[in-house]
Coordinates of C-alpha atoms in Angstrom, one line a residue:
M14 CA 29.7 -141.8 93.3
N15 CA 29.2 -144.6 95.9
N16 CA 27.8 -144.2 99.3
D17 CA 31.2 -143.9 101.0
D18 CA 32.2 -141.0 98.7
V19 CA 28.9 -139.3 99.5
A20 CA 29.4 -139.7 103.2
A21 CA 32.9 -138.3 103.0
L22 CA 31.7 -135.3 101.0
E23 CA 28.9 -134.6 103.5
G24 CA 31.4 -134.6 106.4
Q25 CA 33.7 -132.2 104.6
L26 CA 30.8 -129.9 103.7
E27 CA 29.4 -129.8 107.2
D28 CA 31.2 -126.6 108.2
T29 CA 31.7 -125.2 104.6
V30 CA 30.1 -121.9 103.6
L31 CA 28.9 -122.1 100.0
G32 CA 29.5 -119.1 97.7
A33 CA 32.9 -117.6 97.0
S34 CA 34.6 -120.3 99.2
A35 CA 33.5 -122.9 96.6
F36 CA 36.4 -121.6 94.5
D37 CA 38.9 -121.4 97.4
I38 CA 41.8 -123.7 96.6
G39 CA 43.9 -122.6 99.6
N40 CA 47.6 -122.9 99.2
H41 CA 47.3 -125.1 96.2
A42 CA 48.2 -122.9 93.2
E43 CA 48.7 -126.0 91.1
A44 CA 47.2 -129.5 91.1
P45 CA 49.0 -131.7 93.6
A46 CA 51.5 -134.0 92.1
G47 CA 50.0 -137.2 90.8
M48 CA 46.5 -135.8 90.4
A49 CA 44.8 -135.5 87.0
V50 CA 43.5 -132.0 86.2
E51 CA 39.9 -133.2 86.0
D52 CA 40.2 -134.7 89.5
W53 CA 41.4 -131.4 91.0
V54 CA 38.0 -129.8 91.4
P55 CA 36.8 -127.7 94.4
I56 CA 34.9 -130.0 96.7
T57 CA 31.7 -128.0 96.4
M58 CA 31.8 -128.2 92.6
V59 CA 31.9 -132.0 92.5
A60 CA 28.9 -133.5 90.7
D61 CA 27.8 -136.6 88.9
D62 CA 28.7 -136.7 85.3
G63 CA 25.9 -136.6 82.7
V64 CA 26.3 -138.2 79.3
D65 CA 29.9 -139.0 78.6
Q66 CA 31.6 -136.9 75.9
E67 CA 32.0 -139.8 73.5
T68 CA 28.2 -140.2 73.3
I69 CA 27.7 -136.5 72.8
T70 CA 30.3 -136.4 70.0
R71 CA 28.8 -139.5 68.3
S72 CA 25.3 -138.0 68.4
I73 CA 26.5 -134.8 66.7
E74 CA 28.3 -136.6 64.0
E75 CA 25.4 -138.9 63.3
S76 CA 22.9 -136.0 63.1
S77 CA 24.7 -134.7 59.9
E78 CA 23.9 -138.0 58.2
I79 CA 20.1 -137.6 58.3
D80 CA 18.5 -138.4 54.9
E81 CA 16.9 -135.0 54.0
S82 CA 15.4 -136.5 50.8
E83 CA 13.5 -139.0 52.9
M84 CA 12.2 -136.2 55.2
S85 CA 11.1 -134.2 52.1
R86 CA 9.4 -137.2 50.7
R87 CA 7.5 -137.9 53.9
Y88 CA 6.4 -134.2 54.0
D89 CA 5.1 -134.3 50.5
E90 CA 3.0 -137.3 51.3
L91 CA 1.3 -135.6 54.2
K92 CA -2.3 -134.7 53.8
T93 CA -3.0 -131.0 53.3
Y94 CA -5.6 -129.4 55.5
T95 CA -7.5 -126.2 54.7
L96 CA -7.2 -123.6 57.5
K97 CA -9.5 -120.6 57.3
M98 CA -8.4 -117.1 58.3
S99 CA -11.5 -116.8 60.4
T100 CA -10.3 -119.8 62.5
L101 CA -7.0 -118.0 63.2
E102 CA -8.9 -114.8 64.2
Q103 CA -11.0 -116.8 66.6
L104 CA -7.9 -118.5 68.2
H105 CA -6.3 -115.1 68.6
K106 CA -9.3 -113.5 70.2
T107 CA -9.9 -116.4 72.6
E108 CA -6.2 -116.8 73.3
D109 CA -6.5 -120.5 72.7
Q110 CA -2.8 -121.3 72.6
T111 CA -3.3 -125.1 72.8
R112 CA -5.3 -125.3 69.6
A113 CA -3.0 -122.7 67.9
L114 CA 0.1 -124.8 68.6
A115 CA -1.7 -128.0 67.6
L116 CA -2.0 -126.5 64.1
L117 CA 1.8 -126.8 63.7
S118 CA 1.6 -130.6 63.9
R119 CA 0.0 -130.9 60.5
K120 CA 0.3 -129.5 57.0
N121 CA -2.0 -126.6 56.3
R122 CA -3.0 -124.4 53.5
L123 CA -4.5 -121.0 54.4
L124 CA -7.9 -120.0 53.0
I125 CA -8.7 -116.3 53.1
D126 CA -12.4 -115.9 53.9
D127 CA -14.4 -113.6 51.6
K128 CA -15.1 -111.2 54.5
Y129 CA -11.4 -110.3 54.6
R130 CA -11.2 -109.5 50.9
Y131 CA -12.3 -106.6 48.7
D132 CA -13.0 -106.6 45.0
I133 CA -10.2 -104.5 43.5
M134 CA -12.7 -103.1 41.1
H135 CA -15.2 -102.0 43.7
P136 CA -16.3 -98.5 42.8
N137 CA -15.9 -97.2 46.4
L138 CA -12.4 -98.5 46.9
L139 CA -9.9 -95.6 47.1
F140 CA -6.2 -96.1 46.4
K141 CA -3.9 -93.3 47.6
M142 CA -0.2 -92.9 47.1
H143 CA 0.9 -91.2 50.3
K144 CA 4.7 -90.7 49.8
V145 CA 7.6 -91.6 47.6
Y146 CA 10.9 -92.3 49.2
M147 CA 14.4 -92.7 47.8
D148 CA 15.4 -95.9 49.5
H149 CA 18.7 -96.4 47.8
R150 CA 21.1 -94.4 45.6
L151 CA 24.5 -95.2 44.0
L152 CA 26.1 -92.3 42.2
I153 CA 29.4 -93.0 40.3
G154 CA 31.7 -90.3 39.0
R155 CA 32.7 -90.1 35.4
E156 CA 36.2 -88.6 35.7
L157 CA 39.3 -88.6 37.8
G158 CA 38.9 -86.9 41.2
F159 CA 36.3 -85.8 43.7
D160 CA 34.2 -83.2 41.9
L161 CA 31.1 -85.3 42.3
L162 CA 31.2 -84.6 46.1
L163 CA 30.9 -80.8 45.5
P164 CA 27.5 -79.1 45.6
N165 CA 26.3 -77.7 42.3
L166 CA 28.4 -74.6 42.0
N167 CA 26.2 -73.3 39.2
V168 CA 23.4 -72.6 41.7
L169 CA 23.6 -69.1 43.1
G170 CA 24.8 -68.9 46.8
V171 CA 25.9 -72.6 47.1
E172 CA 29.6 -71.7 47.4
Q173 CA 28.7 -69.4 50.3
D174 CA 26.9 -72.2 52.3
H175 CA 29.0 -72.3 55.5
S176 CA 27.1 -75.3 56.7
W177 CA 28.4 -77.5 54.0
Q178 CA 31.5 -79.6 54.6
F179 CA 32.9 -83.0 53.6
H180 CA 34.5 -85.3 56.1
F181 CA 37.4 -87.4 54.9
Q182 CA 37.8 -90.5 57.1
F183 CA 40.9 -92.6 56.9
D184 CA 40.0 -95.2 59.6
K185 CA 37.6 -97.2 57.4
R186 CA 40.0 -98.9 55.1
F187 CA 38.8 -102.4 55.7
H188 CA 35.1 -101.7 55.1
Q189 CA 33.3 -103.9 52.5
F190 CA 31.3 -102.1 49.8
G191 CA 27.6 -102.8 50.5
G192 CA 26.1 -101.7 47.2
D193 CA 25.7 -103.6 43.9
V194 CA 29.2 -103.6 42.4
R195 CA 27.7 -104.8 39.0
M196 CA 26.7 -101.2 38.4
F197 CA 30.4 -100.4 37.8
G198 CA 30.3 -102.7 34.8
C199 CA 33.1 -104.9 36.1
D200 CA 34.3 -106.9 39.1
M201 CA 35.5 -104.4 41.7
A202 CA 37.3 -106.9 43.9
G203 CA 40.2 -105.2 45.7
R204 CA 39.5 -101.8 44.1
M205 CA 37.4 -99.9 46.6
L206 CA 38.3 -97.7 49.6
R207 CA 35.8 -96.1 52.0
I208 CA 37.1 -92.5 52.4
G209 CA 34.3 -90.5 54.1
T210 CA 30.7 -89.5 54.7
T211 CA 28.6 -86.8 53.3
R212 CA 26.6 -84.4 55.5
A213 CA 23.5 -86.5 54.4
D214 CA 25.2 -89.5 56.0
E215 CA 26.0 -91.2 52.7
E216 CA 29.0 -93.4 52.3
V217 CA 31.7 -92.1 50.0
W218 CA 34.1 -94.5 48.2
L219 CA 37.2 -94.1 46.1
A220 CA 36.9 -96.7 43.3
L221 CA 39.6 -97.8 40.8
V222 CA 37.3 -98.4 37.8
P223 CA 39.1 -100.0 34.8
T224 CA 39.3 -97.8 31.8
A225 CA 37.6 -100.6 29.7
S226 CA 34.4 -100.2 31.7
F227 CA 34.1 -96.6 30.6
D228 CA 35.0 -97.4 27.0
A229 CA 32.7 -100.4 26.6
P230 CA 30.0 -100.5 29.3
I231 CA 28.6 -103.9 30.2
P232 CA 25.0 -104.3 31.4
P233 CA 24.8 -105.1 35.1
H234 CA 23.2 -108.5 34.5
K235 CA 26.1 -109.6 32.3
V236 CA 28.9 -108.7 34.8
K237 CA 30.7 -111.7 36.2
L238 CA 31.8 -111.3 39.8
S239 CA 34.5 -113.1 41.8
K240 CA 34.0 -114.1 45.5
N241 CA 36.8 -111.8 46.6
P242 CA 36.0 -108.7 48.7
T243 CA 36.1 -105.1 47.4
V244 CA 38.5 -104.1 50.1
M245 CA 41.9 -102.8 48.8
R246 CA 45.0 -104.6 50.0
P247 CA 46.7 -102.6 52.8
E248 CA 49.6 -101.3 50.8
L249 CA 47.2 -100.0 48.0
S250 CA 44.8 -98.4 50.5
L251 CA 47.7 -96.5 52.2
A252 CA 49.0 -95.4 48.8
M253 CA 45.5 -94.0 47.9
I254 CA 45.3 -92.2 51.2
T255 CA 48.7 -90.7 50.5
S256 CA 47.5 -89.5 47.1
I257 CA 44.6 -87.6 48.9
L258 CA 47.0 -86.1 51.5
H259 CA 49.4 -85.1 48.7
G260 CA 46.5 -83.4 46.9
M261 CA 45.6 -81.5 50.0
D262 CA 49.2 -80.5 50.6
Q263 CA 49.5 -79.1 47.1
A264 CA 46.3 -77.2 47.5
G265 CA 47.3 -75.8 50.9
V266 CA 44.0 -76.7 52.5
S267 CA 45.3 -78.5 55.6
D268 CA 48.5 -78.8 57.6
I269 CA 49.8 -81.9 55.9
S270 CA 53.3 -83.1 56.7
L271 CA 54.6 -85.7 54.2
P272 CA 58.2 -86.8 53.6
V273 CA 60.2 -85.6 50.6
P274 CA 59.6 -87.1 48.2
P275 CA 55.9 -87.6 49.2
Y276 CA 55.9 -91.4 49.5
P277 CA 55.7 -92.5 53.2
D278 CA 56.5 -96.2 53.8
N279 CA 53.2 -98.0 53.0
S280 CA 54.4 -101.5 53.9
S281 CA 52.6 -101.4 57.2
S282 CA 50.3 -99.2 59.2
K283 CA 53.0 -98.9 61.9
S284 CA 55.5 -97.5 59.4
F285 CA 52.9 -95.2 57.7
N286 CA 51.9 -93.8 61.1
L287 CA 55.4 -92.3 61.5
H288 CA 54.5 -89.8 58.9
W289 CA 50.7 -89.6 59.3
S290 CA 49.0 -91.1 62.3
L291 CA 45.8 -92.8 61.3
K292 CA 44.9 -93.0 65.0
S293 CA 45.4 -89.5 66.1
R294 CA 44.3 -87.9 62.8
P295 CA 41.7 -90.3 61.3
G296 CA 39.9 -87.6 59.4
I297 CA 39.9 -84.1 57.8
K298 CA 36.9 -81.8 57.2
L299 CA 36.9 -79.4 54.3
S300 CA 34.5 -76.5 53.5
V301 CA 33.1 -75.8 50.0
A302 CA 36.0 -73.5 49.1
N303 CA 38.7 -75.8 50.4
M304 CA 37.1 -78.8 48.8
R305 CA 37.0 -77.1 45.5
R306 CA 40.7 -76.3 45.7
F307 CA 41.5 -79.8 46.7
C308 CA 39.5 -81.3 43.8
N309 CA 41.4 -79.1 41.3
S310 CA 44.7 -80.1 42.9
Y311 CA 44.0 -83.8 42.9
K312 CA 43.2 -83.8 39.2
T313 CA 46.3 -81.8 38.4
H314 CA 48.8 -83.7 40.5
F315 CA 47.6 -87.4 40.8
W316 CA 49.2 -88.9 37.7
S317 CA 52.4 -87.0 37.9
W318 CA 52.7 -88.0 41.6
Y319 CA 52.0 -91.7 40.8
T320 CA 54.3 -91.9 37.8
H321 CA 57.1 -89.8 39.2
D322 CA 60.7 -91.1 38.9
D323 CA 61.1 -90.8 42.7
A324 CA 58.1 -93.1 43.4
P325 CA 59.4 -96.2 45.1
A326 CA 58.5 -99.7 43.9
G327 CA 56.0 -100.0 46.8
Y328 CA 53.9 -97.4 45.0
S329 CA 53.3 -99.3 41.8
F330 CA 50.0 -101.1 41.5
S331 CA 48.4 -102.9 38.5
E332 CA 45.0 -101.8 40.0
I333 CA 45.9 -98.2 39.3
D334 CA 47.7 -98.7 36.0
D335 CA 44.6 -99.7 34.1
S336 CA 42.1 -97.6 36.0
V337 CA 40.6 -94.2 36.7
P338 CA 40.2 -93.3 40.4
V339 CA 36.6 -92.0 40.7
V340 CA 34.2 -91.3 43.5
A341 CA 31.1 -93.4 44.3
I342 CA 28.4 -92.2 46.7
L343 CA 26.2 -94.9 48.3
S344 CA 23.1 -94.6 50.5
Y345 CA 20.6 -97.2 51.4
G346 CA 17.8 -97.4 54.0
K347 CA 17.7 -93.6 54.3
N348 CA 14.1 -93.2 53.0
S349 CA 14.7 -89.7 51.7
D350 CA 11.4 -88.0 50.9
V351 CA 11.3 -87.2 47.2
G352 CA 7.6 -87.0 46.5
N353 CA 4.5 -86.0 48.4
G354 CA 2.0 -88.1 46.6
D355 CA -1.5 -87.0 47.5
I356 CA -0.6 -85.2 50.8
A357 CA -1.0 -81.5 50.4
D358 CA 1.0 -80.3 53.4
E359 CA 4.2 -82.2 52.5
P360 CA 7.1 -80.6 50.5
T361 CA 6.2 -80.1 46.9
I362 CA 7.9 -81.9 44.0
S363 CA 9.4 -78.6 42.9
A364 CA 10.9 -78.1 46.4
V365 CA 12.5 -81.6 46.3
A366 CA 13.8 -80.9 42.8
D367 CA 15.5 -77.7 44.0
M368 CA 17.2 -79.7 46.7
W369 CA 18.4 -82.3 44.1
E370 CA 19.8 -79.5 41.9
R371 CA 21.7 -77.9 44.7
E372 CA 23.3 -81.0 46.2
V373 CA 25.4 -82.2 43.2
D374 CA 26.4 -81.2 39.7
Y375 CA 25.3 -84.3 37.7
A376 CA 27.6 -83.3 34.8
H377 CA 30.3 -85.1 36.9
A378 CA 28.2 -88.3 37.2
W379 CA 28.7 -91.4 35.0
K380 CA 25.9 -93.5 36.4
M381 CA 23.2 -93.2 39.0
T382 CA 21.2 -96.1 40.3
V383 CA 18.1 -95.2 42.4
A384 CA 15.4 -97.2 44.1
F385 CA 12.1 -95.4 44.8
A386 CA 9.6 -96.8 47.3
S387 CA 6.0 -95.6 46.7
H388 CA 3.7 -96.1 49.7
Y389 CA 0.1 -96.9 48.9
S390 CA -3.0 -97.4 51.0
C391 CA -6.5 -98.7 50.2
T392 CA -9.7 -97.6 51.9
M393 CA -13.4 -98.4 51.5
V394 CA -15.2 -95.0 51.1
P395 CA -18.7 -94.7 52.6
K396 CA -19.5 -91.4 50.8
W397 CA -18.3 -89.3 47.9
E398 CA -18.6 -85.6 47.2
N399 CA -18.4 -84.3 43.6
L400 CA -15.9 -81.5 42.9
N401 CA -16.8 -78.4 41.0
P402 CA -16.1 -79.1 37.3
H403 CA -15.5 -75.5 36.5
I404 CA -12.7 -75.2 39.1
L405 CA -11.2 -78.4 37.8
M406 CA -11.2 -77.1 34.2
H407 CA -9.6 -73.8 35.4
D408 CA -6.8 -75.7 37.1
N409 CA -6.4 -78.1 34.2
P410 CA -7.3 -76.4 30.9
V411 CA -6.7 -79.5 28.9
L412 CA -8.2 -82.8 29.9
Y413 CA -8.5 -86.2 28.1
D414 CA -10.7 -89.2 28.5
S415 CA -7.7 -91.6 28.6
A416 CA -4.1 -91.7 29.6
N417 CA -3.2 -93.5 26.3
P418 CA -1.8 -90.8 23.8
S419 CA -2.7 -93.0 20.8
T420 CA -6.4 -93.4 21.6
R421 CA -7.4 -90.6 23.9
K422 CA -9.8 -87.8 23.0
I423 CA -10.0 -84.3 24.5
V424 CA -12.8 -83.5 27.0
E425 CA -14.3 -80.2 25.8
D426 CA -16.7 -79.5 28.7
L427 CA -16.2 -81.3 32.0
A428 CA -19.5 -80.1 33.3
S429 CA -21.4 -82.0 30.6
Y430 CA -19.1 -85.0 30.6
P431 CA -20.7 -88.0 32.4
E432 CA -19.7 -88.4 36.0
K433 CA -19.9 -92.2 36.0
E434 CA -19.3 -95.1 33.7
D435 CA -22.2 -97.0 32.1
D436 CA -22.5 -99.2 35.2
D437 CA -23.6 -96.0 37.1
Q438 CA -21.1 -96.8 39.9
R439 CA -17.5 -96.2 38.8
E440 CA -16.1 -92.7 38.3
R441 CA -15.5 -91.8 34.6
R442 CA -11.9 -90.6 34.8
V443 CA -10.2 -87.7 33.1
Y444 CA -6.5 -87.2 32.6
T445 CA -3.9 -84.4 32.0
P446 CA -1.8 -84.4 28.9
D447 CA 0.9 -86.1 30.9
G448 CA -1.4 -89.0 31.7
V449 CA -2.1 -88.1 35.3
Q450 CA -5.6 -88.7 36.6
V451 CA -7.5 -85.6 37.8
P452 CA -10.0 -86.8 40.6
R453 CA -13.5 -85.6 40.0
R454 CA -14.7 -86.4 43.5
R455 CA -13.3 -86.7 47.0
A456 CA -13.9 -89.1 49.9
R457 CA -16.1 -88.1 52.8
G458 CA -17.0 -89.9 56.0
L459 CA -13.8 -91.9 56.3
R460 CA -13.6 -93.7 59.6
A461 CA -10.9 -95.5 61.4
C462 CA -10.9 -99.2 60.3
D463 CA -8.9 -102.3 61.1
R464 CA -5.5 -102.2 59.5
G465 CA -5.2 -104.6 56.6
A466 CA -2.5 -106.0 54.4
L467 CA -2.2 -105.1 50.8
L468 CA -1.1 -108.4 49.3
Q469 CA -0.8 -109.6 45.7
D470 CA -2.6 -112.4 43.9
L471 CA 0.5 -114.3 42.8
S472 CA -1.4 -116.2 40.1
S473 CA -2.1 -112.9 38.3
I474 CA 1.4 -111.4 38.5
H475 CA 2.2 -112.5 34.9
S476 CA -0.3 -109.8 33.7
L477 CA 2.1 -107.1 35.1
F478 CA 4.9 -108.2 32.8
T479 CA 3.0 -109.5 29.7
A480 CA 5.1 -109.0 26.6
P481 CA 3.8 -107.0 23.6
I482 CA 2.2 -108.8 20.7
G483 CA 4.9 -110.5 18.6
V484 CA 7.4 -111.1 21.5
D485 CA 8.0 -114.8 22.1
D486 CA 9.4 -115.6 25.5
S487 CA 7.5 -118.8 26.2
D488 CA 10.6 -120.5 27.4
L489 CA 10.0 -118.8 30.8
E490 CA 7.6 -121.1 32.8
V491 CA 5.4 -119.0 34.9
D492 CA 3.5 -121.9 36.3
A493 CA 6.6 -123.5 37.7
M494 CA 7.2 -120.5 39.9
L495 CA 4.1 -121.4 42.1
D496 CA 4.3 -123.6 45.1
D497 CA 2.9 -127.1 44.6
D498 CA 3.4 -128.1 48.2
F499 CA 0.1 -126.7 49.3
D500 CA -2.2 -128.3 46.7
S501 CA -5.3 -129.8 48.2
E502 CA -5.8 -133.4 47.1
D503 CA -9.5 -133.0 47.5
D504 CA -9.9 -129.8 45.7
P505 CA -7.1 -129.1 43.2
P506 CA -7.1 -125.6 41.8
A507 CA -7.6 -125.0 38.1
R508 CA -4.3 -124.3 36.3
S509 CA -4.2 -122.0 33.3
S510 CA -1.7 -122.3 30.5
P511 CA 1.6 -120.4 30.9
Y512 CA 1.6 -116.8 29.9
A513 CA 4.3 -115.2 27.7
H514 CA 6.3 -112.4 29.4
D515 CA 9.8 -110.9 29.1
V516 CA 10.7 -110.4 32.7
S517 CA 11.5 -113.2 35.2
Y518 CA 10.2 -112.9 38.7
T519 CA 10.0 -114.8 42.0
C520 CA 6.9 -115.2 44.0
Y521 CA 6.9 -115.5 47.8
P522 CA 3.6 -117.0 49.2
H523 CA 2.7 -115.9 52.7
M524 CA 0.9 -117.5 55.6
F525 CA 0.9 -121.1 54.2
S526 CA -1.1 -119.8 51.2
K527 CA -0.4 -120.9 47.7
N528 CA -0.9 -117.7 45.7
I529 CA -1.1 -114.7 48.1
G530 CA 2.0 -112.8 49.0
Q531 CA 4.7 -110.6 47.5
W532 CA 7.1 -110.8 44.5
Q533 CA 10.4 -109.5 43.2
A534 CA 11.3 -109.1 39.5
N535 CA 14.4 -108.5 37.5
G536 CA 12.6 -105.9 35.4
I537 CA 9.8 -103.3 35.7
I538 CA 6.1 -103.7 35.3
R539 CA 4.6 -102.9 31.9
P540 CA 2.6 -99.9 32.9
M541 CA 5.8 -98.1 33.9
V542 CA 7.6 -98.8 30.6
P543 CA 6.1 -95.9 28.6
H544 CA 6.9 -93.4 31.3
I545 CA 10.5 -94.5 31.6
Q546 CA 10.9 -94.5 27.9
S547 CA 9.5 -91.0 27.6
L548 CA 11.9 -89.7 30.3
S549 CA 14.8 -91.5 28.7
K550 CA 14.0 -90.0 25.3
T551 CA 13.9 -86.5 26.9
L552 CA 17.2 -86.9 28.8
T553 CA 19.3 -88.8 26.3
Q554 CA 21.7 -86.7 24.3
P555 CA 21.4 -87.1 20.5
G556 CA 24.1 -89.4 19.1
S557 CA 25.1 -90.8 22.5
G558 CA 24.3 -94.3 21.4
G559 CA 22.5 -95.3 24.6
Q560 CA 19.6 -94.7 26.9
A561 CA 19.7 -92.2 29.7
I562 CA 17.3 -94.3 31.9
T563 CA 16.9 -98.0 32.1
G564 CA 14.5 -100.0 34.4
L565 CA 16.3 -102.7 36.4
N566 CA 14.2 -104.3 39.1
S567 CA 10.9 -104.0 40.9
Q568 CA 9.2 -105.5 43.9
C569 CA 6.0 -105.3 45.8
Y570 CA 5.3 -106.0 49.5
N571 CA 3.4 -104.6 52.4
T572 CA 4.7 -102.8 55.5
M573 CA 4.6 -105.9 57.7
S574 CA 6.6 -107.9 55.2
H575 CA 9.1 -105.1 55.0
R576 CA 9.6 -105.0 58.7
M577 CA 10.0 -108.8 59.0
R578 CA 12.3 -109.5 56.1

């Protein structure tokens, strides 16, 4: 704007009130003839242009052409500085923000001072497992229908539980399945329908599982998935909702009004709503008795309804032709308490087992995937008190000197059995026949202490997955999983040769460190293998040709990592 324009504007603004009047365009509902739109701006909104649009567009386009390989190379060439944890603590306590921000201008490797670390083998270090939670569960039915949703009717009094109900929900047709579809043994693209919620707030899905998956199960890690969503196409989802309504109608458990024959127009939601409004009646709740009648009705009438001569062409689907409609129950992030660990006033294991027995009849289940989260803490104990050995023997008549069944020996008299190991510091442990340690002392004088982080030494993770003697899996390079970017040029760490293991895992260093952090693995740690094999042997039916329990994945992280992921 030149000086004349500025003077003209100032004269016009002299008696103008800023605010709402800035947008007052008077009688001009449209831009005056001959004026460009960008010129037709309220006088109080006129301002100098900044950077022209062409320059902005060009800068955006050029930014995508940055040579990332050059940036990576320059970063690799930067000198690595050692940053002590004690330095960070000092900066935090003094609130020295300037120095803290300056650290970001260079490449650092964190060094944990000895004062922040404990020797894991310290005799006064106490590990406790506080609780065990079920963080995830996927339960898949083995047969046509909804019987998996019923409580275990073999338990006395369950059928008279008036608080039980299942809520069918027909307004969630376009939800995407959030679980691991590989557990179905096939690609489930376009084959899943969200149909309700259990009273434990678990998602319930109707899944069209191909018959081949039941006949020849494929391990999850071998399943090949497409990129297509699990959501059923609209016509198919409306047809499956109709099958549910037809089952209820035949069972007489709800006031269902379907056309005759029972095939409402499923070409669109608008047409379907003429017979059953998904908006005004998005759901139906059934009690135990009504749900039982519906389950029997659905199994009896589904195939005859689907293959009936009166069924129109719009009710024929390849996804149904080769499949079995089964139920899948999914929960994640619920943190259901399934074990009390070392806490005496929490629900007992037997009480939790009773709850599991009541909630579902597992005879109707094909597969169940569960993820358990065990919460551990570690504390330095200032003082120990020995427990009465006679009371321990009374509570545990049979004790062993080891958890290993092949090498252990029975402890005849706990009172005369040495309390400590040869170093006169560590407790000499004893175990039940199941391999569970029986503590011979309890901690005293515990005091409040600074909260710390249980982190893993990533350079030793291989020891958790070491293969048995005779297993050759040296093609997996453990050393390559570590982060080389934080090597100090002045003090390179010693590298050991790769270790053999049969489980691949990924390490996640924390805090600019090289080997301190958390990990995830596509298998389970070796100490758990014998326990899982023992459980599997107990639960597997003779001649079934498979294993009842299989370990899939494991991971380890602390509470802070869990909350920040």
